[in-house]
Every structure is written in C-alpha cells, then in structure tokens.
mmCIF file of C-alpha atoms in Angstrom:
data_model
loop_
_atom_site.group_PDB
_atom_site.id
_atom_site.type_symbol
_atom_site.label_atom_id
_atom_site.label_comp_id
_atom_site.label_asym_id
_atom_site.label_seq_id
_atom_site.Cartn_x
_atom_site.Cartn_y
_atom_site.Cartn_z
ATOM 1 C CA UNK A 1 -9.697 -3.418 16.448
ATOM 2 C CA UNK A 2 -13.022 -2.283 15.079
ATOM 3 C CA UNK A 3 -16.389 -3.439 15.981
ATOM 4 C CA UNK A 4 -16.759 -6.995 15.307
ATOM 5 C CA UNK A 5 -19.918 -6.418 13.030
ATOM 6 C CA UNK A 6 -17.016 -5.810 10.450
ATOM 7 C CA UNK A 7 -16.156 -9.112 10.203
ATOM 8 C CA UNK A 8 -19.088 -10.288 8.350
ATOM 9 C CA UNK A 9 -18.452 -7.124 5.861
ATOM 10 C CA UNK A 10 -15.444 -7.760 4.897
ATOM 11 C CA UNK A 11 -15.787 -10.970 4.053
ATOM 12 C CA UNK A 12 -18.248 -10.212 1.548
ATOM 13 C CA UNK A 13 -15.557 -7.918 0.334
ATOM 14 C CA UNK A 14 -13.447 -10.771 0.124
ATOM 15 C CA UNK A 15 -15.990 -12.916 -1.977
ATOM 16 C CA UNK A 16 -16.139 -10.170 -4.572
ATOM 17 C CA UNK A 17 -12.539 -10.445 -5.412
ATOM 18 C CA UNK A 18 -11.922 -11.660 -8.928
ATOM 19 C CA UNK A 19 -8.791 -11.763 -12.057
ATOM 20 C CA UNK A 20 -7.709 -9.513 -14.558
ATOM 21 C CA UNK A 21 -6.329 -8.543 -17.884
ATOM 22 C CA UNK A 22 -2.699 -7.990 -18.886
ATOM 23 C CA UNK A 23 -0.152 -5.227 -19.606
ATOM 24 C CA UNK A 24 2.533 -4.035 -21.900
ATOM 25 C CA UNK A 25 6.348 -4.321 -20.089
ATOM 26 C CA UNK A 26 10.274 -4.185 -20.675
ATOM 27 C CA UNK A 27 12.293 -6.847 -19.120
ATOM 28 C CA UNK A 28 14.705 -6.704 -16.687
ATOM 29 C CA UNK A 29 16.733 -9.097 -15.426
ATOM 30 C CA UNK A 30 16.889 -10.992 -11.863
ATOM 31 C CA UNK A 31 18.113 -10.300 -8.978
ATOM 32 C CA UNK A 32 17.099 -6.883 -8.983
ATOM 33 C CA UNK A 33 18.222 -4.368 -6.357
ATOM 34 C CA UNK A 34 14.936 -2.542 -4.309
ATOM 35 C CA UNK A 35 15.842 0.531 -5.387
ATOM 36 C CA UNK A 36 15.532 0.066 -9.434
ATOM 37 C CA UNK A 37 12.458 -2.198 -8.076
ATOM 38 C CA UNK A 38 10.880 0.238 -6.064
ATOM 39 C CA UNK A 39 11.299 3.239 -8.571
ATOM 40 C CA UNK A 40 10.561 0.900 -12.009
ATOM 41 C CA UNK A 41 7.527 -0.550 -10.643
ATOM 42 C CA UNK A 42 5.197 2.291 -11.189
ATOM 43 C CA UNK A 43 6.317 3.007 -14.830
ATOM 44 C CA UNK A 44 4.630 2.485 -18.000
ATOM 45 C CA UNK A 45 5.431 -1.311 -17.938
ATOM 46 C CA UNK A 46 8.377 -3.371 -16.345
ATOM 47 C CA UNK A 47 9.016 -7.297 -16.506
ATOM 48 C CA UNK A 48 10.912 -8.827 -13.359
ATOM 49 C CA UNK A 49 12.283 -12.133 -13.841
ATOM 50 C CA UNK A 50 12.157 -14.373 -10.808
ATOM 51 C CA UNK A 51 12.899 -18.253 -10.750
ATOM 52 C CA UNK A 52 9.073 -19.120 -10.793
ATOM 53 C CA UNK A 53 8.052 -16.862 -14.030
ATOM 54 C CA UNK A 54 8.012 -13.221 -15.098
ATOM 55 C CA UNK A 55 5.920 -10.729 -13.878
ATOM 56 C CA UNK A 56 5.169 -7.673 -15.443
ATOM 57 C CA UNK A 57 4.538 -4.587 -13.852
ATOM 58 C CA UNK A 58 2.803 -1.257 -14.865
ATOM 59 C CA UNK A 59 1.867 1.914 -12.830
ATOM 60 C CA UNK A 60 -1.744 3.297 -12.293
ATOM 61 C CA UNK A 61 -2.442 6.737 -10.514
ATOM 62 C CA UNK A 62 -5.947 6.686 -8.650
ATOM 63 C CA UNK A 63 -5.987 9.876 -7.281
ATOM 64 C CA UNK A 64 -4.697 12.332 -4.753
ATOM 65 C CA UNK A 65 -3.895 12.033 -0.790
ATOM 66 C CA UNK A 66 -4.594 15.460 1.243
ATOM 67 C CA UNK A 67 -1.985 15.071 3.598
ATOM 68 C CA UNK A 68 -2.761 18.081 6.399
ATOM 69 C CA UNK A 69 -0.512 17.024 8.693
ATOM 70 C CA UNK A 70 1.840 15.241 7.112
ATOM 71 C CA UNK A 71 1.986 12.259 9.324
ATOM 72 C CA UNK A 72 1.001 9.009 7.442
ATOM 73 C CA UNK A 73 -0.946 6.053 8.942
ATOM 74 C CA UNK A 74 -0.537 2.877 6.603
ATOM 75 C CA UNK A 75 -3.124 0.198 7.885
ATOM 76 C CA UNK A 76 -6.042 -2.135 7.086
ATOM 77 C CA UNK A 77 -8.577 0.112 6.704
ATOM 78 C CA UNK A 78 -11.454 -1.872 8.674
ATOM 79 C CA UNK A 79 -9.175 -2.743 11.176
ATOM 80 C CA UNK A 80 -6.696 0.766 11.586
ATOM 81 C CA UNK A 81 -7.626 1.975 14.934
ATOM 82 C CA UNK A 82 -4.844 1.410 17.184
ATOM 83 C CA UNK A 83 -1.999 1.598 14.328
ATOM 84 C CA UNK A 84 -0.334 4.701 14.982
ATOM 85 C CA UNK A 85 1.214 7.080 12.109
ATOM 86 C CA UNK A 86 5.122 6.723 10.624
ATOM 87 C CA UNK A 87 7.388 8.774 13.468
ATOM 88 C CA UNK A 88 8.530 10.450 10.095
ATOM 89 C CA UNK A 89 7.158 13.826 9.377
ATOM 90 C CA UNK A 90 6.080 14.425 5.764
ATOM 91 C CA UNK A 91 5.421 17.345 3.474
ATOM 92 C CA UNK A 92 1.696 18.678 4.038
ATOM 93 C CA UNK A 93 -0.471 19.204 0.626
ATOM 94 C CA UNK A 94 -2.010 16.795 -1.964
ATOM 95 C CA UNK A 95 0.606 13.982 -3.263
ATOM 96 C CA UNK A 96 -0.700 11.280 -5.970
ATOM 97 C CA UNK A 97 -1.565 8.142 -4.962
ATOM 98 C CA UNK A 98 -0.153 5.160 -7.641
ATOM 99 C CA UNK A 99 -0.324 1.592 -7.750
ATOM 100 C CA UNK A 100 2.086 -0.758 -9.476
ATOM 101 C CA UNK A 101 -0.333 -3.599 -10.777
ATOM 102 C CA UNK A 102 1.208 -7.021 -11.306
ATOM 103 C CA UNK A 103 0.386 -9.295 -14.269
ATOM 104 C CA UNK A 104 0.808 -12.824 -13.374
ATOM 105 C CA UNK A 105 -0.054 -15.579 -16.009
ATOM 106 C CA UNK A 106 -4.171 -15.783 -14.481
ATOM 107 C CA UNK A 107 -4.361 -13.026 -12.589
ATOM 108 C CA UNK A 108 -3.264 -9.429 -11.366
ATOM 109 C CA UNK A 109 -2.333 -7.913 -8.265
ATOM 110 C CA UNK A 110 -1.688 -4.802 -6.750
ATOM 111 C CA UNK A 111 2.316 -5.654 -5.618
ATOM 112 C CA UNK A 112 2.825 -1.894 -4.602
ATOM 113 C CA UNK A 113 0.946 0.795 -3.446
ATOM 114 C CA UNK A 114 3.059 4.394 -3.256
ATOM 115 C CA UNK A 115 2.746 8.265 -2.171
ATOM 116 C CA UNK A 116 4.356 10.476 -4.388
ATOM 117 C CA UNK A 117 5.651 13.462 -2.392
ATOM 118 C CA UNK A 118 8.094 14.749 -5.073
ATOM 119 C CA UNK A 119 9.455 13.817 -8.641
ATOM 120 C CA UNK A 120 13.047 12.985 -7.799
ATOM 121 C CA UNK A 121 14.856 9.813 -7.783
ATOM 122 C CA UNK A 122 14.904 7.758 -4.581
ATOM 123 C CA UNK A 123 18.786 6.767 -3.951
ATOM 124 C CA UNK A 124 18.443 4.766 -0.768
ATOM 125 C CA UNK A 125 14.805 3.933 0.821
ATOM 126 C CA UNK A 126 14.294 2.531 4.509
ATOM 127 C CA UNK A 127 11.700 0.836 6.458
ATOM 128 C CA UNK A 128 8.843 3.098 7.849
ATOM 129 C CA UNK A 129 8.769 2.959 11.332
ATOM 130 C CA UNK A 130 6.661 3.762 14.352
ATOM 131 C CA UNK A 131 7.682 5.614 17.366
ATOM 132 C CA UNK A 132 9.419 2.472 19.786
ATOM 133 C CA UNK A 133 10.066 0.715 16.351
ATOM 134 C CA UNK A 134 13.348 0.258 15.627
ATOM 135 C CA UNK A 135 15.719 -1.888 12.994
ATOM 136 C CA UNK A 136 17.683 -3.680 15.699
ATOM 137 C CA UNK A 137 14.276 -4.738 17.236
ATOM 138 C CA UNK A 138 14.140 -7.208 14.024
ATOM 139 C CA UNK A 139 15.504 -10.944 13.495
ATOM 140 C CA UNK A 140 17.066 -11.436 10.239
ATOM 141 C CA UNK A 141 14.692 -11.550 7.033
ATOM 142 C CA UNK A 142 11.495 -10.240 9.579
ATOM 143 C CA UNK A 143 9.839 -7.069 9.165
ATOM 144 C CA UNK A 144 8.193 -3.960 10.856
ATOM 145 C CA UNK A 145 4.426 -3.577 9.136
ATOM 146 C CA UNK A 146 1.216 -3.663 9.592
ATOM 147 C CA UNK A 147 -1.644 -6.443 9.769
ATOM 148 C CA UNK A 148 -4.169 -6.423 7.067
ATOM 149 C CA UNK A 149 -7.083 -9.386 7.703
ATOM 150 C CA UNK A 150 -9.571 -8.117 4.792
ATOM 151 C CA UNK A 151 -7.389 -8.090 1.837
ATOM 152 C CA UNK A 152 -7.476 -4.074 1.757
ATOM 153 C CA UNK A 153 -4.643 -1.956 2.810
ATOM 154 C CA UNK A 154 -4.877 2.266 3.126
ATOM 155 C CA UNK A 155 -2.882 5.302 3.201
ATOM 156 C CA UNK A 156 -4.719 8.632 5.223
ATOM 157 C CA UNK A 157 -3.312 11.230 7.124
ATOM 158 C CA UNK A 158 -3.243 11.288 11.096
ATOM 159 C CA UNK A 159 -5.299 14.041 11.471
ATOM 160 C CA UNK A 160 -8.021 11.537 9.183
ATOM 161 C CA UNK A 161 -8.251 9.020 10.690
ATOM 162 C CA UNK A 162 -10.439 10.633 13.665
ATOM 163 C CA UNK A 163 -13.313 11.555 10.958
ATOM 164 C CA UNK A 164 -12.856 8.349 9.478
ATOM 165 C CA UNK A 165 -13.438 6.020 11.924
ATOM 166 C CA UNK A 166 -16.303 7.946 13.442
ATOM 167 C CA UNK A 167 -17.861 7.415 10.058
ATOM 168 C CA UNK A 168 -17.298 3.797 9.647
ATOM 169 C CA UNK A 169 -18.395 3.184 13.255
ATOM 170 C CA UNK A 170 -21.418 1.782 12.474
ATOM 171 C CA UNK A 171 -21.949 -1.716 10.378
ATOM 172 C CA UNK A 172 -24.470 0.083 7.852
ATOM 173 C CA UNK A 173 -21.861 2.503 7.215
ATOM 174 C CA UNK A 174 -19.021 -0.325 6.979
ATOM 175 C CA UNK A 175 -21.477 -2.136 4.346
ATOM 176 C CA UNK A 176 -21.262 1.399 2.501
ATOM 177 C CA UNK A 177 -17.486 1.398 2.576
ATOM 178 C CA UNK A 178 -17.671 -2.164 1.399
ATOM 179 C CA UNK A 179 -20.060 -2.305 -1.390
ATOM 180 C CA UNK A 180 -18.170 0.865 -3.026
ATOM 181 C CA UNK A 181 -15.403 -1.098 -2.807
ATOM 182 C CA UNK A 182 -16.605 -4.064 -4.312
ATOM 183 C CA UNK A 183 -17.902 -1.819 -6.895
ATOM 184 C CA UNK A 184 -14.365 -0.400 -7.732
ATOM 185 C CA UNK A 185 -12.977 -1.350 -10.821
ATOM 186 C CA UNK A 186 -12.097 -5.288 -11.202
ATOM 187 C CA UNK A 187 -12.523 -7.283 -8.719
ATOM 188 C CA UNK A 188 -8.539 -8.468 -6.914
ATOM 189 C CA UNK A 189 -7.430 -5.120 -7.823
ATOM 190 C CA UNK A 190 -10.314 -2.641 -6.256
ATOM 191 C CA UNK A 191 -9.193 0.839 -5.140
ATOM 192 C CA UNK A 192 -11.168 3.865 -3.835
ATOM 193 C CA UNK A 193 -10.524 7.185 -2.689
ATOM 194 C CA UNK A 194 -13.182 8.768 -0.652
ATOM 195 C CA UNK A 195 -13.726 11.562 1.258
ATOM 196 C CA UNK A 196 -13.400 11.819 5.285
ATOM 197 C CA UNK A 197 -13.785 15.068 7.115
ATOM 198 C CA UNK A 198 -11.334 17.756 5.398
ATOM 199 C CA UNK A 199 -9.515 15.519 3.586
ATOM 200 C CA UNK A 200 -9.624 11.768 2.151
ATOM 201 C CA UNK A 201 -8.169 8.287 2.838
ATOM 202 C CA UNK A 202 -6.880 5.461 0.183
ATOM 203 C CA UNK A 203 -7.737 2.228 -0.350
ATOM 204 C CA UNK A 204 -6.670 -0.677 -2.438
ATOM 205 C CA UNK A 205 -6.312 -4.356 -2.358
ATOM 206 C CA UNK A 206 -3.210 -5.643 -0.900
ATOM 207 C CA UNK A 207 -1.376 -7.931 -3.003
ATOM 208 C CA UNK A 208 -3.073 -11.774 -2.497
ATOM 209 C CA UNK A 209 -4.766 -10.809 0.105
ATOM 210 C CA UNK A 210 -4.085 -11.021 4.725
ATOM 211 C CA UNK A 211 -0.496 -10.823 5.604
ATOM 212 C CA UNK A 212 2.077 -8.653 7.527
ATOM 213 C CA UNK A 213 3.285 -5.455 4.839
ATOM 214 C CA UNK A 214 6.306 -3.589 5.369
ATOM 215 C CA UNK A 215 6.400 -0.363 4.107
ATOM 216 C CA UNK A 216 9.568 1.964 2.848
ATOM 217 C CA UNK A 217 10.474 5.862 2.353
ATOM 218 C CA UNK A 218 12.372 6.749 -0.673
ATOM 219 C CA UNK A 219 14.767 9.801 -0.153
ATOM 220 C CA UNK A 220 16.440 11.484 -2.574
ATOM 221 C CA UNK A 221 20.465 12.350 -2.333
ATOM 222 C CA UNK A 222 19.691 15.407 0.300
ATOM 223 C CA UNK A 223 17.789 12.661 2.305
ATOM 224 C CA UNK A 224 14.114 14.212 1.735
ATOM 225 C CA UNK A 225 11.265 11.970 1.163
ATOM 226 C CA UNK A 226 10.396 11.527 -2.320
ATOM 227 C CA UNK A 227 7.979 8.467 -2.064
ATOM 228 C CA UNK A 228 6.184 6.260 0.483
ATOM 229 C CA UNK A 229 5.624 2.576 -0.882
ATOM 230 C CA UNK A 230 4.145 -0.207 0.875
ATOM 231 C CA UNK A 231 5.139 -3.715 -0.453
ATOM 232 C CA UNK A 232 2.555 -6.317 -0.465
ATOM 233 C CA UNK A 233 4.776 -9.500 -1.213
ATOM 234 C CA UNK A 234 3.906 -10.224 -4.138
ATOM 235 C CA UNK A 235 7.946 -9.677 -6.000
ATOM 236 C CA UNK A 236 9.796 -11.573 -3.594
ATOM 237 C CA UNK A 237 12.591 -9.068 -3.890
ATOM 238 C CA UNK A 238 14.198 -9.572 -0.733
ATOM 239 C CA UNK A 239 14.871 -13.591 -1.601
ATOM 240 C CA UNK A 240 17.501 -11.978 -4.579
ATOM 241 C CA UNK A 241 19.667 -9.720 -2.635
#
C-alpha cells in the first residue's frame, strides 16, 4: 500500500466526481455473449439491453501506452505497489489506450478500459492472471482482479512502475497526480496519461467507483493477444450467460 498521506488525496479526488452527457448507439439485444461485448463496446456507439434499462456504449481513445517491456500491471494507481504484472508477456511498443464510456439515464461511466495491441478480432478472451493465479483457484461466479479504493484504475508497464512510484512518493506530488486528475475532462469519467521515466502510465475512473475488477486478454484465432480489457462492472454481462 502507499503512504497513508494518500488517503486524504484521494478522497478529494473522489469529491470531484460528477455526471455526464449522452451518446449516439445501435441496439443489440440481451443476453449478449463477452466476446461481441468485449469487441462492440469500444465502437462508435452500441446499446445493450439488460432487464433494468439500456445502456449505450461508445468508444473513446485517450492516448498511447509505451509498453517497454511488455509486461502489464493493471492496478489502482495510488494504491499499485505490491500488485505484480499479468504472467503474460505482451508485444513491446506504443498500443492505444480506449475507453468504452457508458450512458446510463443520469449519468456515464467508464464500463471498460482496453489496450489495443493489434487490429484483429478477439475469438476467445480469458482472465488475466498473475504468476500463482490460477482458474481452479476460483469459486463459481468469483474473480481474479485487482482492488481499486479511489475510484481510479491504471494500465503501465512493469518496467514503469519503479519511476512512477518514486514520483508519487511524496503527498505534494500525490496532490499533483490528483488535481490533474480532477482537472481531466468531466468529472465520473476523468482520464490522464502522463509521463513516468521513459515511458507513461494510464489512468481513468473505474466504473462507479471501489470494487474488485477482473481483467481479460483477447486473442485472435492463432492465440496472440489482440486486446487487454479490464471490466469495471458496470454491464453485468456475466448474470446473462
């Protein structure tokens, strides 16, 4: 965990989330597999249908990941330091960074966040895991994820993270990291990308806010990755299938 002067940053952070405006969609209908989920999300504009209301969904690239190493970590960002990086390797370079954005009747939400290693279709996607994480490890309808407790979730190579927490080890320079954020674009749907040593880490809010966020590799039919998403709860897809 990091220094407990965080706490009282992030909670400002927290106070300065706020709603949002809507989007354009097509409709599909419910249940709907993960994989048309997964890849539809991030398009132009996608309705889902569950039992309590639509939602529509629409994709937003904020930038590009430098991935030097190409080992992921996937964590709260103010709270990342013993959260070790996926046990699968990666392709090293610069991959976009999208966000599917959620329009619910009041309010919008960032329901996935995704890594874009290569522009093919996903045909089967599995959980990210750790090393000592395994699928047989889990009950029935639990997950392997990772703890976010500020209502921020990040993506940042390995070899990152070093340079970034020495830079955030401070609470003047967490109040930095914190008011930029707060300053990102509208308020329950803040990202950032900023810069950390040789390369950069991700942020963005996760969904409604704390909770446990399982996240999922896309491969393609030769079994490359294509995509990294984390799900944030916020399309209960897993209640359809």
């Amino acid at each position: 965990m990091r220094p407990s002067s965080r706490s009282f940053a992030w909670c400002l952070l927290l106070l300065a989330m706020a709603c949002s405006p809507p989007a354009p969609a097509v409709e599909a209908s419910w249940p709907l597999p993960q994989s048309e989920l997964f890849s539809q999300a991030f398009g132009p504009g996608f309705t889902v249908t569950p039992p309590d209301g639509p939602i529509q969904l629409s994709g937003l690239e904020i930038g590009k990941l430098a991935v030097p190493s190409g080992r992921i970590v996937a964590c709260d960002p103010f709270i990342c330091d013993g959260i070790e990086a996926f046990g699968r390797r990666l392709p090293a370079g610069k991959f976009p960074v999208q966000l599917a954005m959620a329009q619910l009747p009041h309010d919008e939400r960032v329901a996935f966040a995704r890594i874009l290693f290569a522009d093919r279709p996903a045909v089967r996607w599995e959980m990210a895991l750790r090393p000592g994480q395994t699928l047989q490890d889990l009950r029935p309808g639990y997950i392997h994820g990772y703890g976010v407790d500020t209502g921020t979730g990040a993506f940042m190579d390995a070899a990152t993270r070093t340079a970034y927490l020495a830079a955030t080890a401070d609470e003047a320079a967490t109040m930095r990291l914190v008011d930029a954020l707060s300053d990102a674009p509208v308020g329950s749907r803040a990202w950032l990308l900023r810069p950390y040593g040789h390369a950069n880490v991700a942020m963005f809010s996760s969904g409604f806010g704390d909770g446990l966020y399982a996240s999922y590799f896309g491969l393609d039919s030769a079994g490359r990755v294509v995509a990294l998403v984390t799900d944030f709860g916020v399309v209960e897809w897993r209640a359809g299938k």
